[in-house]
PDB file of C-alpha atoms in Angstrom:
ATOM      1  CA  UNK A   1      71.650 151.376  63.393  1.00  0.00           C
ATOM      2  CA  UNK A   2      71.287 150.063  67.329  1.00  0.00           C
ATOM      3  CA  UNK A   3      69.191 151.209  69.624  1.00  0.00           C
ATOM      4  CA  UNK A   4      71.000 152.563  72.641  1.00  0.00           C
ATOM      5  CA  UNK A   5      69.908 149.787  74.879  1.00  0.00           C
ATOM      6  CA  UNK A   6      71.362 147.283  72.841  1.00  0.00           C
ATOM      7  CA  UNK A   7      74.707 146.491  74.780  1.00  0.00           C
ATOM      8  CA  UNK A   8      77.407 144.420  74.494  1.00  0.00           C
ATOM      9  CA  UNK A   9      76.937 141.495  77.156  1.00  0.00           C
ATOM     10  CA  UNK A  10      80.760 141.043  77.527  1.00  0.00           C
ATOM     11  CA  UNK A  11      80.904 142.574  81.409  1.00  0.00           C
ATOM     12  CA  UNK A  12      77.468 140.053  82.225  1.00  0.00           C
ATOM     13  CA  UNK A  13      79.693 136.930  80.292  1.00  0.00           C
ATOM     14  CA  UNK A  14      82.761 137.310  82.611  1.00  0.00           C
ATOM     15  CA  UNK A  15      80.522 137.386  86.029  1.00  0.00           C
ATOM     16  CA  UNK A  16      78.366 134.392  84.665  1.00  0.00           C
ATOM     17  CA  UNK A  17      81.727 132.750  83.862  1.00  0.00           C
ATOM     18  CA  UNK A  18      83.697 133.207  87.067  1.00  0.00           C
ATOM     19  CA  UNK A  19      80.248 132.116  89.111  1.00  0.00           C
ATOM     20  CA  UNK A  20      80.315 128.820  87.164  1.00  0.00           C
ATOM     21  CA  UNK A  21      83.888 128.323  87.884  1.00  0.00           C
ATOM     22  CA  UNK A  22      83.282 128.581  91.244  1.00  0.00           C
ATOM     23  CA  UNK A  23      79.900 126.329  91.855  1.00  0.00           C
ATOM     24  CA  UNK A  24      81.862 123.535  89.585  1.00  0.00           C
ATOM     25  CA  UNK A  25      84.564 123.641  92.576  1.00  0.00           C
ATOM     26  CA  UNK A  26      82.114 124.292  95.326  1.00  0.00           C
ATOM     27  CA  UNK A  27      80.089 121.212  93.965  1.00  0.00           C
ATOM     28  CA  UNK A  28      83.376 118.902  93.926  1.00  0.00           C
ATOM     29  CA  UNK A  29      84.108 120.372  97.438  1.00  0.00           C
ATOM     30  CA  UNK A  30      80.817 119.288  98.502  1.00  0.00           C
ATOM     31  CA  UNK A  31      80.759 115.487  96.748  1.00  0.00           C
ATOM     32  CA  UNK A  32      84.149 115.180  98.553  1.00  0.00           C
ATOM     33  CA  UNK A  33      83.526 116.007 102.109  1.00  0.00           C
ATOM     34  CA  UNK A  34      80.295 114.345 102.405  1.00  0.00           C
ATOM     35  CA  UNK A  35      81.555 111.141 100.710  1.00  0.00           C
ATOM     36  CA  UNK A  36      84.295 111.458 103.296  1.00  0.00           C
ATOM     37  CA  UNK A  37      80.933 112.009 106.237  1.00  0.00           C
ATOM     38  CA  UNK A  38      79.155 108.596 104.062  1.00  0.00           C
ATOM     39  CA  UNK A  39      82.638 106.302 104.779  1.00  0.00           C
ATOM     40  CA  UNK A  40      83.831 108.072 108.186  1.00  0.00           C
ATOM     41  CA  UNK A  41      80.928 109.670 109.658  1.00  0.00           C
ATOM     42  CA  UNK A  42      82.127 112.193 112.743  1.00  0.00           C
ATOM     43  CA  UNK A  43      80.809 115.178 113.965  1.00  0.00           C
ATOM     44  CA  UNK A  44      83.841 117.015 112.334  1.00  0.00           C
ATOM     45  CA  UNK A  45      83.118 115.405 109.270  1.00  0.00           C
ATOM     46  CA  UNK A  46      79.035 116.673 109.381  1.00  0.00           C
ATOM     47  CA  UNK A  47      80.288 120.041 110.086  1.00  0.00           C
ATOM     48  CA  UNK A  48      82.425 119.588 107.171  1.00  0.00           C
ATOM     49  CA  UNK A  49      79.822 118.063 104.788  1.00  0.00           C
ATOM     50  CA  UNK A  50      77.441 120.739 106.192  1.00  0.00           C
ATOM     51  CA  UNK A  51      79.611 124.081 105.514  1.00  0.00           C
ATOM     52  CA  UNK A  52      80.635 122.419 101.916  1.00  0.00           C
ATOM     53  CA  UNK A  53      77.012 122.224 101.404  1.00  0.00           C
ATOM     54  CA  UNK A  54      76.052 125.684 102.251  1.00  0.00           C
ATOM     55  CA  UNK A  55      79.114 127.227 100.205  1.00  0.00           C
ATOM     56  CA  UNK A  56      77.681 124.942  97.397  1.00  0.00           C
ATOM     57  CA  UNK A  57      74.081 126.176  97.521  1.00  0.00           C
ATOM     58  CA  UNK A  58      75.171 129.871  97.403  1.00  0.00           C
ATOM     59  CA  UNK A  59      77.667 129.336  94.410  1.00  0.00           C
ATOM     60  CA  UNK A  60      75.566 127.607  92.495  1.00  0.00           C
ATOM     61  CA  UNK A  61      72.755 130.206  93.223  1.00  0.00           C
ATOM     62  CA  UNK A  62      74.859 132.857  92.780  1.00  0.00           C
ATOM     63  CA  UNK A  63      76.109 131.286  89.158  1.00  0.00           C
ATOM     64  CA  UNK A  64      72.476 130.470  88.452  1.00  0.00           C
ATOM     65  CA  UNK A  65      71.190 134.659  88.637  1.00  0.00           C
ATOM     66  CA  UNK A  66      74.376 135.799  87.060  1.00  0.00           C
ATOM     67  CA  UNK A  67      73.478 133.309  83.954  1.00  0.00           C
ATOM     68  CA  UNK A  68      70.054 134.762  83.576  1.00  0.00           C
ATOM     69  CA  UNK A  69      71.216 138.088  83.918  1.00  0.00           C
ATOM     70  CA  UNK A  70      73.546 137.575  81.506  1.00  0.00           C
ATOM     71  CA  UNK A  71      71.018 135.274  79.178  1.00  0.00           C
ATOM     72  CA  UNK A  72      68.583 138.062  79.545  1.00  0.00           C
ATOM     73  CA  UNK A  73      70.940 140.839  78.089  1.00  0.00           C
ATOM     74  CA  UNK A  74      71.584 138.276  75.165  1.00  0.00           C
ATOM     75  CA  UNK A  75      67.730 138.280  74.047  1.00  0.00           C
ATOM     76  CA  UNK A  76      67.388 141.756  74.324  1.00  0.00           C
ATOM     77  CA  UNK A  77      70.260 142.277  72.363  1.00  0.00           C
ATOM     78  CA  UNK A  78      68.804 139.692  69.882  1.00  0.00           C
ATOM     79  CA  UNK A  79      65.310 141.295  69.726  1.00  0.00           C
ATOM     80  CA  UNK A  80      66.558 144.347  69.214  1.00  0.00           C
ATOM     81  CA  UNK A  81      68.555 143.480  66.454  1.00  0.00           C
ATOM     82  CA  UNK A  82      66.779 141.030  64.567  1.00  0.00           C
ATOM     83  CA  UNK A  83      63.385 143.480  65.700  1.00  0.00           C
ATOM     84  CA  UNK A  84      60.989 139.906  66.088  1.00  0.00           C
ATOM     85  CA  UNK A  85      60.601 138.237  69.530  1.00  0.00           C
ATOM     86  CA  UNK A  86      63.650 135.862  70.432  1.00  0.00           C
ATOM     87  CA  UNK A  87      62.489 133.248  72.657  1.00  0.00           C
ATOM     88  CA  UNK A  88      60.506 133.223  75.551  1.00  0.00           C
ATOM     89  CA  UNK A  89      60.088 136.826  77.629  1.00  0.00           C
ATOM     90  CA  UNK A  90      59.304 138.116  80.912  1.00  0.00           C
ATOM     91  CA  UNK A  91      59.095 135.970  84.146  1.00  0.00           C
ATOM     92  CA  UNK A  92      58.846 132.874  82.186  1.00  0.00           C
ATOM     93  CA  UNK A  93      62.183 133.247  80.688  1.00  0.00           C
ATOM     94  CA  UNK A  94      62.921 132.932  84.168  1.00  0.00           C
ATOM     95  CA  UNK A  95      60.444 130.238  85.981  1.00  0.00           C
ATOM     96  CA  UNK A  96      60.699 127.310  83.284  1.00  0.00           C
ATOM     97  CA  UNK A  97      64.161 126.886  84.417  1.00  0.00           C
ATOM     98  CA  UNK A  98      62.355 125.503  87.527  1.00  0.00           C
ATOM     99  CA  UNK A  99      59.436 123.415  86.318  1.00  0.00           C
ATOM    100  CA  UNK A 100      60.277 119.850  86.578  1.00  0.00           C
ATOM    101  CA  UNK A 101      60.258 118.322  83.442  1.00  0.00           C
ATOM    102  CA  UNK A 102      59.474 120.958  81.735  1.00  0.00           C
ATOM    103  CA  UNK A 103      63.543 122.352  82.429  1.00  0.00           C
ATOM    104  CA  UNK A 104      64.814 119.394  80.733  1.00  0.00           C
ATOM    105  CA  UNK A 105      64.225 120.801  77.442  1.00  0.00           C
ATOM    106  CA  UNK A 106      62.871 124.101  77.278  1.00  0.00           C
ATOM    107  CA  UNK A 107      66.373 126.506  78.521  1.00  0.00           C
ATOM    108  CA  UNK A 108      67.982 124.739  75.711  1.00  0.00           C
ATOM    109  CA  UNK A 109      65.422 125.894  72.945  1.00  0.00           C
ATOM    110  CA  UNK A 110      65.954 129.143  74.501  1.00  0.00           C
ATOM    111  CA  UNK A 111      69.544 129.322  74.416  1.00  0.00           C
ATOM    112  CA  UNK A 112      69.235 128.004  71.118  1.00  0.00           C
ATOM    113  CA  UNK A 113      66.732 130.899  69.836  1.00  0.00           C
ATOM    114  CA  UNK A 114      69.176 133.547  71.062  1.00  0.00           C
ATOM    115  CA  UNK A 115      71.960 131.778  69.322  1.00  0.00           C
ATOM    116  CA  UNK A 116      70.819 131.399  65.778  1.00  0.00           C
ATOM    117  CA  UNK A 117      69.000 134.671  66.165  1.00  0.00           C
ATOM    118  CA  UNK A 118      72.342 136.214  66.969  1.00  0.00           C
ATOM    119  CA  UNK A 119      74.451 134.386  64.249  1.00  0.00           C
ATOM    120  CA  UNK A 120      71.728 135.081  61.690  1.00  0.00           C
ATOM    121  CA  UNK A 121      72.820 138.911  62.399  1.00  0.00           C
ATOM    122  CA  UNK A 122      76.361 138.813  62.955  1.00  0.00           C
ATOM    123  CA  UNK A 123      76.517 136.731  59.899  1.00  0.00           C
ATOM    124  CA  UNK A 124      78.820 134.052  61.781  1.00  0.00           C
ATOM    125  CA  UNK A 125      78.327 130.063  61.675  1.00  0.00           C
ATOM    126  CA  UNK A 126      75.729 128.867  64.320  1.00  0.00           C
ATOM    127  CA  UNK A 127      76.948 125.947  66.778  1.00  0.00           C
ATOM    128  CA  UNK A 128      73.815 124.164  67.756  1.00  0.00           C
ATOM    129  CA  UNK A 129      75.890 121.407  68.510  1.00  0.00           C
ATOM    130  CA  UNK A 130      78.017 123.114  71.145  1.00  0.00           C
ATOM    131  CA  UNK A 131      74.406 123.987  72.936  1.00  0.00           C
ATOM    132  CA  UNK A 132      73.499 120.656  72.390  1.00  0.00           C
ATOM    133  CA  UNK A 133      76.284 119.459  73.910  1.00  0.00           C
ATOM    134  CA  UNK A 134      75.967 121.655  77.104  1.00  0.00           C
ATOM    135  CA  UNK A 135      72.726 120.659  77.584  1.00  0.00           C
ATOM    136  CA  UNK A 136      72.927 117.003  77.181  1.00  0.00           C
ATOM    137  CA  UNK A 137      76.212 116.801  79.861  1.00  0.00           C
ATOM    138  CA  UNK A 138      73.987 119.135  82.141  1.00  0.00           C
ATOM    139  CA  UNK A 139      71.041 116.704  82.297  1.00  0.00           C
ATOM    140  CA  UNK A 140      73.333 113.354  82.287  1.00  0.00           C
ATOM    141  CA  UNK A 141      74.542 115.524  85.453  1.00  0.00           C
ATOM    142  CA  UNK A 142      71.225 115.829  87.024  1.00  0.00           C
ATOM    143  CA  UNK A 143      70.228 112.272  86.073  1.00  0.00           C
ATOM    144  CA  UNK A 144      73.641 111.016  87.827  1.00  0.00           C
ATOM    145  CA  UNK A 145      73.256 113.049  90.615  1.00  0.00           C
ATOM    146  CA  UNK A 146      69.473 111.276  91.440  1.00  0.00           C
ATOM    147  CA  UNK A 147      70.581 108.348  91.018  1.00  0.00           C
ATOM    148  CA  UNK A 148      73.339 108.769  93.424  1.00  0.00           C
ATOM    149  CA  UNK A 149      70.661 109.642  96.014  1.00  0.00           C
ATOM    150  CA  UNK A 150      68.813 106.418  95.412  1.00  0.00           C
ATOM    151  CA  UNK A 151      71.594 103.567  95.086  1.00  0.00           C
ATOM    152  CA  UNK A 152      73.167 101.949  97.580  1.00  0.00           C
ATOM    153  CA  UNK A 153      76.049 102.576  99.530  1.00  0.00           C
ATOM    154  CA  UNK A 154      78.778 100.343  97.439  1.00  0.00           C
ATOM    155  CA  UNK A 155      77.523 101.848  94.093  1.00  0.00           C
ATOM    156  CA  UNK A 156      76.491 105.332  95.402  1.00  0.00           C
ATOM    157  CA  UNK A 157      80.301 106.318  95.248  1.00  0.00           C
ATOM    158  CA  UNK A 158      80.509 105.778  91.516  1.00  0.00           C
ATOM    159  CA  UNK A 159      77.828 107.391  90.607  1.00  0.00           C
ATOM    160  CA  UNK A 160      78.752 110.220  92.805  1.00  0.00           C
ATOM    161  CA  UNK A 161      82.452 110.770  90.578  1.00  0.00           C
ATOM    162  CA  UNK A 162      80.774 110.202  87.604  1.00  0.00           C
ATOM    163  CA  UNK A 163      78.419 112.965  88.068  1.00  0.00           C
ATOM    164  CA  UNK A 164      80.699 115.661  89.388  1.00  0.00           C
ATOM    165  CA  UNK A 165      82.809 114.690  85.899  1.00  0.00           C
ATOM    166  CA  UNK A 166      79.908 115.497  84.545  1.00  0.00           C
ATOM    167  CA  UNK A 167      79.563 118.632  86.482  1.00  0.00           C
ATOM    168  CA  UNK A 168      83.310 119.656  85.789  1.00  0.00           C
ATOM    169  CA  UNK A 169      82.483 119.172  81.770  1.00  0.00           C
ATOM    170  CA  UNK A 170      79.062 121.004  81.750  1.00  0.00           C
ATOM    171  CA  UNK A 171      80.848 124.035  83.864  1.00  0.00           C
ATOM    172  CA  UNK A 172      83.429 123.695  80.754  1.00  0.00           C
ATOM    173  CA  UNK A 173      80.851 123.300  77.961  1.00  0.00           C
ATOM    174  CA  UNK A 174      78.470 126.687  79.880  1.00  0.00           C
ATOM    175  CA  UNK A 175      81.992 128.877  79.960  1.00  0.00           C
ATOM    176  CA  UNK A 176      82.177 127.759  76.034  1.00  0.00           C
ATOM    177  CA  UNK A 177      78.608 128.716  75.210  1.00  0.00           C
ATOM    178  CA  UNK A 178      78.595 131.968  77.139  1.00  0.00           C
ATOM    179  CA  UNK A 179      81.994 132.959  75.219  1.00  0.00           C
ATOM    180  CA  UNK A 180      80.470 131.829  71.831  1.00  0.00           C
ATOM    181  CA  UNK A 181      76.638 133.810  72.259  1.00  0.00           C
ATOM    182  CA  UNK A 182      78.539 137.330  73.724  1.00  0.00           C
ATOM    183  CA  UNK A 183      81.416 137.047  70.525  1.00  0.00           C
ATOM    184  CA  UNK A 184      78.200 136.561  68.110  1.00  0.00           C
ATOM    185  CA  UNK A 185      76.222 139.571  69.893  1.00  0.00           C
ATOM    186  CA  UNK A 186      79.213 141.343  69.802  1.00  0.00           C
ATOM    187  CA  UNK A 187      80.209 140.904  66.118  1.00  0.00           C
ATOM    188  CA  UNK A 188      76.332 141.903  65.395  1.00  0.00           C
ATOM    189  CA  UNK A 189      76.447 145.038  67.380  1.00  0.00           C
ATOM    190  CA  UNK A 190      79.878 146.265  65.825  1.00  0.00           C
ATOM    191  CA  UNK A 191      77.813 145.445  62.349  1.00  0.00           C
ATOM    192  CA  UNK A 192      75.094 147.606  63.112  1.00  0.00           C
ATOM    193  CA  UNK A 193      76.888 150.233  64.450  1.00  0.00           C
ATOM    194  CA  UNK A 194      76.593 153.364  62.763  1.00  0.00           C
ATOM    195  CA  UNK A 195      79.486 154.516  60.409  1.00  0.00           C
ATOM    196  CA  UNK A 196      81.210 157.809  62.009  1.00  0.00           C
ATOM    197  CA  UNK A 197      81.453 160.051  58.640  1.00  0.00           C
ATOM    198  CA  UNK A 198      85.162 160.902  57.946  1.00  0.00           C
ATOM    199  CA  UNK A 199      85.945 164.667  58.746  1.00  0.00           C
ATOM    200  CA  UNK A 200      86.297 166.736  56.047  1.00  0.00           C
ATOM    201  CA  UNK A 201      90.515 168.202  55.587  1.00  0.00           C
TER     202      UNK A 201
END
């Protein structure tokens, strides 16, 4: 039987998903105008790069809290159904997404934790490999993106469409790991749901 605080994270899934959906476009939006500042630079064109890059920074923000929040209603659910700690807990759930270095690694072990812990109860197939997956277009993202900052002009364009490809198949691959976690929490918490007794005739 559930404890009452164990809820479905189906309502936190479709926020988290939407968010991503729109920092992947905000993030094109913002490669594209200030490539177009890089090759034509104007002051319409800054204003342009400028404005893409503020509607970028709160997308992606926005996306970034609504995947905790949701991430954070997934261990609950997890602890509270498997009753052991799942993955890391309070504020450092939260901060090691930050840590340089330290990030490359360590919010894929804890996506990972919730996921297995989650299959283990729902009694469904885990898919490390689709987490794997995520995470390792994610950072190839990332490393793209610095190394845009750092090369020169000519090659700085390439590496700037190959990482917002990137960016377009990690939003993908997040969407697909978000749906897969919440339908594993919520096959567990319809499995340990107690059984309404049938009414008497």
């Amino acid at each position: 039987m559930t404890r009452p605080d164990a809820k479905s994270p189906r309502l936190y899934a479709g926020f988290a998903q939407c968010a991503i959906v729109v920092a992947a476009v905000a993030d094109v939006y913002r490669a594209t105008a200030v490539r177009a500042h890089v090759v034509h630079p104007t002051d319409a064109s800054l204003k342009e790069s400028g404005f893409a890059s503020m509607v970028f920074v709160y997308a992606m923000t926005a996306a970034a809290v609504l995947f905790l929040v949701w991430l954070g209603r997934c261990r609950r659910n997890a602890q509270i159904l498997t009753g052991a700690s799942v993955g890391a807990s309070g504020v450092w759930a939260v901060v090691a997404w930050f840590i340089p270095v330290l990030n490359w690694w360590f919010p894929r072990q804890f996506v990972l934790d919730i996921e297995r812990a989650s299959a283990g109860v729902s009694q469904k197939a885990s898919k490390a490999a689709l987490v794997n997956a995520w995470w390792a277009v994610w950072v190839a993202h990332l490393v793209m993106g610095a190394v845009a900052l750092t090369a020169g002009q000519g090659t700085a364009i390439l590496f700037v469409v190959v990482a917002e490809t990137l960016t377009i198949g990690a939003a993908l691959l997040a969407i697909c790991v978000i749906e897969h976690l919440t339908r594993l929490q919520g096959a567990a918490l319809r499995a340990a749901a107690p059984v309404e007794p049938l009414a008497h005739a």
